[in-house]
Coordinates of C-alpha atoms and ligand atoms in Angstrom, one line a residue:
M43 CA -3.3 -35.5 4.5
S44 CA 0.1 -33.9 4.6
V45 CA 1.0 -31.0 2.4
C46 CA 4.5 -29.6 1.5
V47 CA 4.6 -26.1 0.1
V48 CA 7.9 -25.2 -1.6
G49 CA 8.6 -21.4 -1.7
L50 CA 7.7 -19.3 1.4
G51 CA 7.3 -15.9 -0.3
Y52 CA 4.5 -13.4 -0.4
V53 CA 2.1 -16.0 -1.8
G54 CA 3.6 -19.3 -0.7
L55 CA 3.7 -18.6 3.0
P56 CA 0.1 -17.3 3.3
T57 CA -1.0 -20.3 1.2
A58 CA 0.9 -22.7 3.4
L59 CA -0.6 -21.3 6.6
L60 CA -4.1 -21.5 5.1
F61 CA -3.5 -25.1 4.3
A62 CA -2.3 -25.6 7.8
Q63 CA -5.8 -24.8 9.1
H64 CA -6.8 -28.2 7.6
H65 CA -3.6 -30.3 7.2
E66 CA -0.1 -31.0 8.5
V67 CA 2.1 -28.6 6.5
V68 CA 5.8 -28.4 5.9
G69 CA 6.9 -25.1 4.3
V70 CA 10.1 -25.3 2.4
D71 CA 12.5 -22.4 1.5
I72 CA 16.1 -22.3 0.4
D73 CA 16.7 -19.3 2.6
E74 CA 17.9 -20.9 5.9
S75 CA 17.4 -17.8 7.9
R76 CA 13.8 -17.5 6.8
V77 CA 13.3 -21.2 7.8
D78 CA 14.9 -20.7 11.2
A79 CA 13.0 -17.5 11.9
L80 CA 9.7 -19.2 11.0
N81 CA 10.4 -22.1 13.2
Q82 CA 11.1 -19.7 16.0
G83 CA 7.8 -17.9 15.4
T84 CA 8.9 -14.9 13.3
L85 CA 7.2 -13.9 10.1
P86 CA 9.5 -12.5 7.3
F87 CA 7.2 -9.8 6.0
E88 CA 4.0 -7.8 6.8
E89 CA 0.7 -8.9 5.4
P90 CA -2.7 -8.1 7.0
G91 CA -4.0 -11.1 9.1
L92 CA -0.9 -13.2 8.7
P93 CA 0.4 -12.9 12.3
E94 CA -3.0 -14.0 13.7
L95 CA -3.2 -16.9 11.2
F96 CA 0.4 -17.9 12.0
E97 CA -0.4 -18.0 15.7
E98 CA -3.5 -20.1 15.0
V99 CA -1.8 -22.8 13.0
R100 CA 1.6 -23.0 14.6
E101 CA 1.0 -26.6 15.8
N102 CA 0.3 -27.7 12.2
F103 CA 3.2 -25.9 10.5
S104 CA 6.9 -26.3 10.4
A105 CA 9.5 -25.0 8.0
A106 CA 12.4 -26.8 6.4
V107 CA 15.1 -26.3 3.7
A108 CA 14.2 -29.4 1.6
P109 CA 10.9 -31.2 0.8
T110 CA 9.8 -34.0 3.1
E111 CA 9.1 -37.4 1.7
D112 CA 6.1 -37.7 4.1
A113 CA 3.8 -35.4 2.2
D114 CA 1.1 -36.6 -0.2
V115 CA 0.7 -33.3 -1.9
Y116 CA 3.4 -30.8 -3.0
V117 CA 2.7 -27.2 -4.0
I118 CA 5.4 -25.2 -5.8
V119 CA 5.2 -21.4 -5.2
T120 CA 8.7 -20.3 -6.2
P121 CA 9.5 -17.1 -8.0
T122 CA 9.7 -16.9 -11.8
P123 CA 11.5 -13.7 -12.6
L124 CA 12.3 -12.4 -16.1
D125 CA 15.8 -13.1 -17.4
Q126 CA 16.4 -9.5 -18.5
T127 CA 19.2 -10.4 -20.9
V128 CA 17.0 -12.6 -23.1
D129 CA 13.5 -11.4 -22.1
V130 CA 12.3 -14.9 -21.2
A131 CA 11.1 -16.5 -18.0
D132 CA 13.9 -17.7 -15.6
L133 CA 12.5 -21.0 -14.5
T134 CA 15.5 -22.0 -12.5
A135 CA 13.6 -22.0 -9.1
V136 CA 10.6 -24.0 -10.5
R137 CA 13.0 -26.6 -12.0
A138 CA 15.0 -26.9 -8.8
A139 CA 11.8 -27.2 -6.7
A140 CA 10.4 -29.9 -9.1
E141 CA 13.7 -31.8 -9.0
A142 CA 13.8 -31.7 -5.2
I143 CA 10.2 -32.9 -5.0
G144 CA 11.0 -35.6 -7.6
D145 CA 13.7 -37.0 -5.2
V146 CA 11.1 -37.6 -2.5
L147 CA 8.0 -38.3 -4.6
S148 CA 5.9 -41.5 -3.9
P149 CA 3.4 -43.1 -6.3
D150 CA 0.0 -41.4 -6.2
D151 CA 1.3 -38.1 -4.9
L152 CA -0.1 -34.9 -6.3
V153 CA 2.1 -32.0 -7.4
V154 CA 0.6 -28.5 -8.0
L155 CA 2.4 -25.7 -9.6
E156 CA 1.2 -22.2 -8.5
S157 CA 4.0 -20.1 -9.9
T158 CA 3.2 -18.0 -13.0
V159 CA 4.9 -19.6 -16.0
P160 CA 4.9 -19.5 -19.8
P161 CA 2.3 -21.7 -21.5
G162 CA 3.4 -25.4 -21.6
T163 CA 5.8 -25.2 -18.6
T164 CA 3.8 -27.6 -16.4
E165 CA 3.9 -30.3 -19.1
R166 CA 7.3 -29.7 -20.6
L167 CA 9.4 -28.7 -17.6
V168 CA 7.7 -29.7 -14.4
V169 CA 6.9 -33.2 -15.4
P170 CA 10.3 -34.2 -16.7
S171 CA 12.0 -32.5 -13.7
L172 CA 9.8 -34.7 -11.3
E173 CA 10.6 -37.8 -13.4
L174 CA 14.3 -37.4 -12.7
G175 CA 13.6 -38.8 -9.3
G176 CA 12.7 -42.2 -10.8
L177 CA 8.9 -42.2 -11.1
S178 CA 7.2 -41.9 -14.5
R179 CA 4.4 -39.5 -15.4
E180 CA 1.6 -42.2 -15.0
Q181 CA 2.6 -42.7 -11.3
F182 CA 1.8 -39.2 -10.0
D183 CA -0.7 -36.4 -10.6
V184 CA 0.3 -32.9 -11.8
A185 CA -1.8 -29.7 -12.0
H186 CA -1.3 -26.0 -12.4
C187 CA -3.3 -23.7 -10.1
P188 CA -2.1 -20.1 -10.6
E189 CA -2.4 -17.7 -7.7
R190 CA -4.6 -14.6 -8.0
A191 CA -4.0 -12.8 -4.8
I192 CA -3.1 -9.1 -4.6
P193 CA -0.4 -8.1 -2.1
G194 CA -1.9 -6.3 0.8
R195 CA -5.0 -8.4 0.6
T196 CA -3.4 -11.8 0.1
L197 CA -5.3 -13.8 2.6
D198 CA -8.7 -12.4 1.8
E199 CA -8.1 -13.0 -1.9
V200 CA -6.7 -16.5 -1.6
V201 CA -9.8 -17.4 0.3
G202 CA -12.4 -15.3 -1.5
N203 CA -11.3 -15.3 -5.2
D204 CA -12.4 -17.8 -7.8
R205 CA -9.6 -20.1 -9.0
V206 CA -8.7 -22.0 -12.1
V207 CA -7.1 -25.4 -11.8
G208 CA -5.6 -27.0 -14.9
G209 CA -4.7 -30.7 -14.7
L210 CA -2.4 -32.8 -16.9
D211 CA -5.5 -35.1 -16.9
V212 CA -9.0 -34.9 -15.5
D213 CA -8.1 -36.8 -12.3
A214 CA -5.2 -34.4 -11.5
A215 CA -7.5 -31.4 -12.0
L216 CA -10.2 -32.9 -9.7
R217 CA -7.7 -33.8 -7.0
A218 CA -6.2 -30.3 -7.1
R219 CA -9.7 -28.8 -6.9
E220 CA -10.4 -30.9 -3.8
L221 CA -7.2 -29.7 -2.2
Y222 CA -8.0 -26.0 -2.8
A223 CA -11.6 -26.4 -1.9
D224 CA -10.5 -26.7 1.8
V225 CA -9.3 -23.0 1.8
V226 CA -11.0 -21.3 -1.2
E227 CA -14.5 -20.1 -0.8
G228 CA -14.8 -18.9 -4.4
T229 CA -15.7 -21.1 -7.4
I230 CA -12.9 -23.4 -8.6
R231 CA -13.1 -24.2 -12.3
T232 CA -11.1 -27.0 -13.9
T233 CA -9.4 -27.1 -17.3
D234 CA -6.1 -28.4 -18.7
A235 CA -2.7 -27.2 -17.5
T236 CA -1.8 -25.1 -20.5
T237 CA -5.1 -23.3 -20.6
A238 CA -4.7 -22.5 -16.9
E239 CA -1.2 -21.1 -17.6
F240 CA -2.5 -19.0 -20.4
V241 CA -5.5 -17.7 -18.3
K242 CA -3.1 -16.4 -15.7
L243 CA -1.0 -14.5 -18.2
M244 CA -4.1 -13.1 -19.9
E245 CA -5.3 -11.7 -16.6
N246 CA -2.1 -9.7 -15.8
T247 CA -1.6 -8.7 -19.5
H248 CA -5.1 -7.4 -19.6
R249 CA -4.3 -5.2 -16.6
D250 CA -1.0 -4.0 -18.0
V251 CA -2.5 -3.1 -21.4
N252 CA -5.4 -1.2 -19.6
I253 CA -3.0 0.7 -17.4
A254 CA -1.0 1.6 -20.5
L255 CA -4.2 3.0 -22.0
A256 CA -4.9 5.1 -18.9
N257 CA -1.3 6.4 -19.1
E258 CA -1.7 7.3 -22.7
F259 CA -5.0 9.1 -21.9
A260 CA -3.1 11.0 -19.3
K261 CA -0.5 12.2 -21.8
I262 CA -3.1 13.1 -24.4
A263 CA -5.0 15.1 -21.7
E264 CA -1.9 17.1 -20.9
E265 CA -1.5 17.9 -24.6
I266 CA -5.2 18.9 -25.2
G267 CA -5.6 20.9 -22.0
V268 CA -7.9 18.5 -20.2
N269 CA -7.8 17.0 -16.7
V270 CA -7.8 13.2 -17.2
H271 CA -8.9 12.8 -13.6
D272 CA -12.2 14.6 -14.4
A273 CA -12.6 12.8 -17.7
I274 CA -12.0 9.2 -16.5
P275 CA -15.0 9.1 -14.0
L276 CA -17.2 10.5 -16.7
A277 CA -16.1 7.9 -19.2
N278 CA -16.5 5.2 -16.6
E279 CA -20.2 6.0 -16.3
H280 CA -20.7 4.2 -19.5
P281 CA -21.8 0.7 -18.5
R282 CA -19.1 -1.1 -20.6
V283 CA -16.1 1.2 -19.9
D284 CA -13.7 0.9 -17.0
V285 CA -10.6 3.1 -17.5
L286 CA -7.9 2.5 -14.9
S287 CA -5.7 5.2 -13.2
P288 CA -2.6 6.7 -14.7
G289 CA 0.6 6.7 -12.8
P290 CA 4.4 6.8 -12.9
G291 CA 4.6 3.2 -14.4
V292 CA 3.7 -0.3 -13.4
G293 CA 5.6 -2.1 -10.7
G294 CA 5.3 -5.3 -8.8
H295 CA 6.5 -8.8 -9.5
C296 CA 3.7 -9.9 -11.8
I297 CA 2.2 -7.3 -14.1
T298 CA 5.6 -6.0 -15.3
I299 CA 6.8 -9.5 -16.1
D300 CA 3.9 -11.7 -17.2
P301 CA 3.2 -10.1 -20.5
R302 CA 6.8 -11.0 -21.5
F303 CA 6.0 -14.7 -20.7
L304 CA 3.3 -14.6 -23.3
A305 CA 5.5 -12.6 -25.8
Q306 CA 8.2 -15.3 -25.6
R307 CA 5.8 -17.8 -27.0
T308 CA 4.5 -15.8 -30.0
D309 CA 5.0 -13.1 -32.6
S310 CA 1.4 -11.9 -32.2
D311 CA 2.2 -9.6 -29.3
R312 CA 2.3 -6.2 -30.9
L313 CA -0.2 -4.5 -28.6
I314 CA 1.2 -6.3 -25.5
S315 CA 4.7 -5.1 -26.2
V316 CA 3.8 -1.5 -27.0
A317 CA 1.7 -1.4 -23.8
R318 CA 4.8 -2.5 -21.8
D319 CA 6.8 0.2 -23.5
V320 CA 4.2 2.9 -22.7
N321 CA 4.2 1.9 -19.0
D322 CA 8.0 1.8 -18.9
S323 CA 8.1 5.3 -20.5
M324 CA 6.1 6.9 -17.6
A325 CA 9.0 7.4 -15.3
A326 CA 10.7 9.6 -17.9
H327 CA 7.4 11.4 -18.6
V328 CA 7.1 12.3 -14.9
L329 CA 10.7 13.4 -14.8
G330 CA 9.8 15.7 -17.7
L331 CA 7.0 17.3 -15.6
V332 CA 9.5 17.8 -12.8
T333 CA 12.1 19.4 -15.2
D334 CA 9.3 21.7 -16.5
R335 CA 8.6 22.8 -12.9
L336 CA 12.2 23.4 -12.1
R337 CA 12.7 25.3 -15.3
G338 CA 15.8 23.3 -16.2
D339 CA 17.7 23.8 -12.8
H340 CA 19.4 20.4 -12.9
H341 CA 21.2 20.9 -9.6
A342 CA 17.9 21.1 -7.7
T343 CA 17.0 18.7 -4.9
I344 CA 14.0 16.5 -5.5
T345 CA 12.2 14.6 -2.7
V346 CA 10.4 11.5 -3.9
L347 CA 7.4 10.4 -1.8
G348 CA 6.9 6.7 -2.3
A349 CA 9.3 3.8 -3.0
A350 CA 6.7 1.0 -2.8
Y351 CA 5.3 -0.2 -6.2
K352 CA 1.8 0.7 -5.1
A353 CA -0.3 2.3 -2.4
D354 CA -0.2 1.1 1.2
V355 CA 2.2 -1.8 0.8
G356 CA 5.9 -2.0 1.7
D357 CA 6.8 -4.0 -1.4
T358 CA 9.4 -2.4 -3.7
R359 CA 9.7 -5.2 -6.3
E360 CA 10.0 -3.6 -9.8
T361 CA 8.9 -0.3 -8.3
P362 CA 8.7 2.6 -10.9
A363 CA 10.4 4.7 -8.2
L364 CA 13.7 3.0 -9.1
P365 CA 13.9 4.0 -12.8
F366 CA 12.6 7.5 -11.8
V367 CA 15.4 8.0 -9.3
K368 CA 18.1 6.7 -11.7
L369 CA 16.9 9.0 -14.5
A370 CA 16.7 12.0 -12.1
E371 CA 20.2 11.3 -10.7
N372 CA 21.6 10.9 -14.2
A373 CA 20.0 14.3 -15.1
G374 CA 22.0 15.8 -12.2
Y375 CA 19.3 16.2 -9.5
E376 CA 20.0 15.4 -5.9
V377 CA 17.3 12.8 -5.1
R378 CA 16.0 11.8 -1.6
V379 CA 13.3 9.2 -1.1
H380 CA 10.8 8.9 1.7
D381 CA 8.4 6.0 2.2
P382 CA 6.8 5.3 5.6
H383 CA 6.0 1.7 4.5
V384 CA 9.5 0.8 3.3
S385 CA 11.9 1.1 6.3
E386 CA 14.7 -0.8 4.7
F387 CA 14.6 1.3 1.6
A388 CA 18.3 2.0 0.9
V389 CA 18.0 5.8 0.2
E390 CA 18.4 7.9 3.3
P391 CA 17.0 9.9 5.0
T392 CA 13.7 8.1 5.6
E393 CA 12.1 10.6 8.0
L394 CA 9.8 13.0 6.2
D395 CA 11.0 16.2 7.7
A396 CA 14.6 15.4 7.0
A397 CA 13.8 14.2 3.5
V398 CA 12.1 17.5 2.5
L399 CA 14.4 19.9 4.3
E400 CA 15.6 22.6 1.8
S401 CA 14.2 20.5 -1.0
D402 CA 13.1 22.2 -4.2
C403 CA 10.4 19.8 -5.4
L404 CA 8.2 17.0 -4.1
V405 CA 7.3 14.2 -6.4
V406 CA 4.6 11.8 -5.3
L407 CA 5.2 8.4 -6.9
T408 CA 3.1 6.1 -4.7
G409 CA -0.5 6.9 -3.6
H410 CA 0.0 5.9 0.1
E411 CA -2.9 7.1 2.3
A412 CA -0.3 8.6 4.6
F413 CA 0.7 11.2 1.9
A414 CA -2.8 12.6 1.7
D415 CA -2.3 13.6 5.4
V416 CA 1.0 15.4 4.9
D417 CA 0.6 19.0 6.1
P418 CA 1.5 21.4 3.3
E419 CA 2.0 24.3 5.7
R420 CA 4.7 22.3 7.5
M421 CA 6.3 21.3 4.1
A422 CA 6.3 25.0 3.1
E423 CA 8.3 25.8 6.3
L424 CA 10.9 23.1 5.6
M425 CA 11.3 23.3 1.8
D426 CA 13.2 25.8 -0.3
G427 CA 11.1 25.4 -3.3
R428 CA 7.3 25.3 -3.8
D429 CA 6.9 22.8 -6.6
V430 CA 5.0 19.5 -6.4
V431 CA 4.5 16.9 -9.1
D432 CA 1.8 14.4 -8.1
A433 CA 1.9 11.4 -10.3
R434 CA -0.9 9.6 -8.4
A435 CA -3.4 12.4 -8.0
T436 CA -3.1 11.8 -4.2
L437 CA -2.7 15.2 -2.6
D438 CA -5.5 17.6 -1.9
R439 CA -4.5 20.2 -4.5
E440 CA -6.4 23.1 -3.0
S441 CA -4.7 22.9 0.4
W442 CA -1.3 22.6 -1.2
E443 CA -2.0 25.6 -3.4
S444 CA -3.3 27.6 -0.4
A445 CA 0.1 26.9 1.3
G446 CA 1.8 28.5 -1.7
F447 CA 2.7 25.4 -3.7
D448 CA 2.6 25.1 -7.5
V449 CA 1.0 21.6 -8.0
R450 CA 1.3 19.7 -11.3
V451 CA -0.8 16.5 -11.4
L452 CA 0.1 13.8 -14.0
G453 CA -2.6 13.9 -16.7
D454 CA -3.9 17.4 -15.8
G455 CA -3.4 19.6 -18.9
R456 CA -5.4 22.6 -17.7
Ligands
SAJ606 N1 -1.5 0.6 -11.3 C1 -1.7 1.7 -12.0 N2 -3.0 2.1 -12.3 C2 -4.0 1.3 -11.9 C3 -3.8 0.1 -11.3 C4 -2.5 -0.2 -11.0 O1 -0.8 2.5 -12.4 O2 -5.2 1.7 -12.2 C5 -0.1 0.1 -11.0 C6 0.1 0.0 -9.5 O3 0.5 1.2 -8.9 C7 1.3 -1.0 -9.5 C8 1.0 -1.9 -10.7 O4 0.1 -1.2 -11.5 O5 2.5 -0.3 -9.7 C9 0.4 -3.2 -10.4 O6 -0.5 -3.1 -9.3 P1 -1.9 -4.0 -9.3 O7 -2.5 -3.6 -8.0 O8 -2.6 -3.8 -10.5 O9 -1.4 -5.5 -9.3 P2 -0.4 -6.4 -8.4 O10 0.9 -6.5 -9.2 O11 -0.2 -6.0 -7.0 O12 -1.2 -7.8 -8.5 C10 -1.5 -8.4 -9.7 C11 -3.0 -8.7 -9.7 N3 -3.5 -9.0 -11.0 C12 -4.6 -8.4 -11.5 O13 -5.2 -7.6 -11.0 C13 -5.0 -8.9 -12.9 C14 -3.2 -9.9 -8.7 O14 -4.6 -10.3 -8.8 C15 -2.3 -11.0 -9.1 O15 -2.5 -12.2 -8.3 C16 -0.9 -10.6 -9.0 O16 -0.7 -9.5 -10.0 C17 0.0 -11.7 -9.4 O17 0.7 -12.2 -8.4 O18 0.0 -12.2 -10.5

């Protein structure tokens, strides 16, 4: 069997390389430089295990800028961003991929959509786009198999997690299940395409709403004089409670966006929309903690530790650091950003010592393990101020306080 994976991003490329352990795979991307680099043996981003897998499957994998007609199976893994002007999914890339596949599609081929989409998209957009190539719906199979992998553990999760496959009909679901069974060790459940689309959006919306709840608990704890980081583990001892961790907001390409894909299809989204707003409000809340520390000195210099959207990854998509930096700059602060995982991050300087030199306040926005190892004594030598706001409860408070710092942790009202 020959597989063509369209979209070589954070999920598409690892998935394509996993398929290449079993099949001939052509990976397609509109970014010519990415295609050239891959054909010359260079990976476009970091992901644990990916270099080793790439090396192993090089003979079975090639990259191209357009789908090949030789494939029997096509998998679409293109981005589905939010069109911010109208708050609905921008399905341009999915439509373009389906139309390009439609041009080369043969009878009996299988097309699988992995991209996260609003309910109904597989049936109402993917199928008609494929049909533009000349075949009709009865001549090919279509299924939706939403990805469930978390960046930083993509390979382990693609292989290990259970999956849901929704077919436009039973045959399509069974064929798609067979395809994924080559690489997925978890259980693969079959359903219809729209249910599979809904399931994916429910998963990320569930996480967003639960993070919002943790963030609201953090704000309440500050008001009532309690440390939420003491309270959460105690609440989580209840067998049916699992409170997540508060933070400066929710980032990443999925959780910030997917709840809106549900909202665009319904008016029954009150809780979902409020949760989004709560999470979006956290950058301003953290800035409020900073302003309290700096006692209104709006000319102070702030050093942000962490540009990535979450711990120990180099991914800055939808990072809460960006709104925080914008708000802080608008308030008059000079802001520097340091992130050891994000070398290309546009804000200079990126070296820690230079970033903190003569700074008045440190603000931890990402819980990178590396930040737990930062030496507070060294920071005290370099900085002018002694204020720290830790929005991820990452630093060892005692050692920073012994070095003379005044540490404020998000959610600690004591
Ligand atoms: N976060 C918190 N508190 C928490 C957990 C997370 O503030 O307790 C923040 C993180 O710092 C980050 C954001 O939420 O900014 C999202 O991080 P995440 O680790 O929860 O999720 P993602 O976006 O990296 O990956 C999610 C996963 N979905 C779920 O866990 C339901 C992943 O399984 C999906 O495959 C992925 O979205 C996707 O592509 O849809």
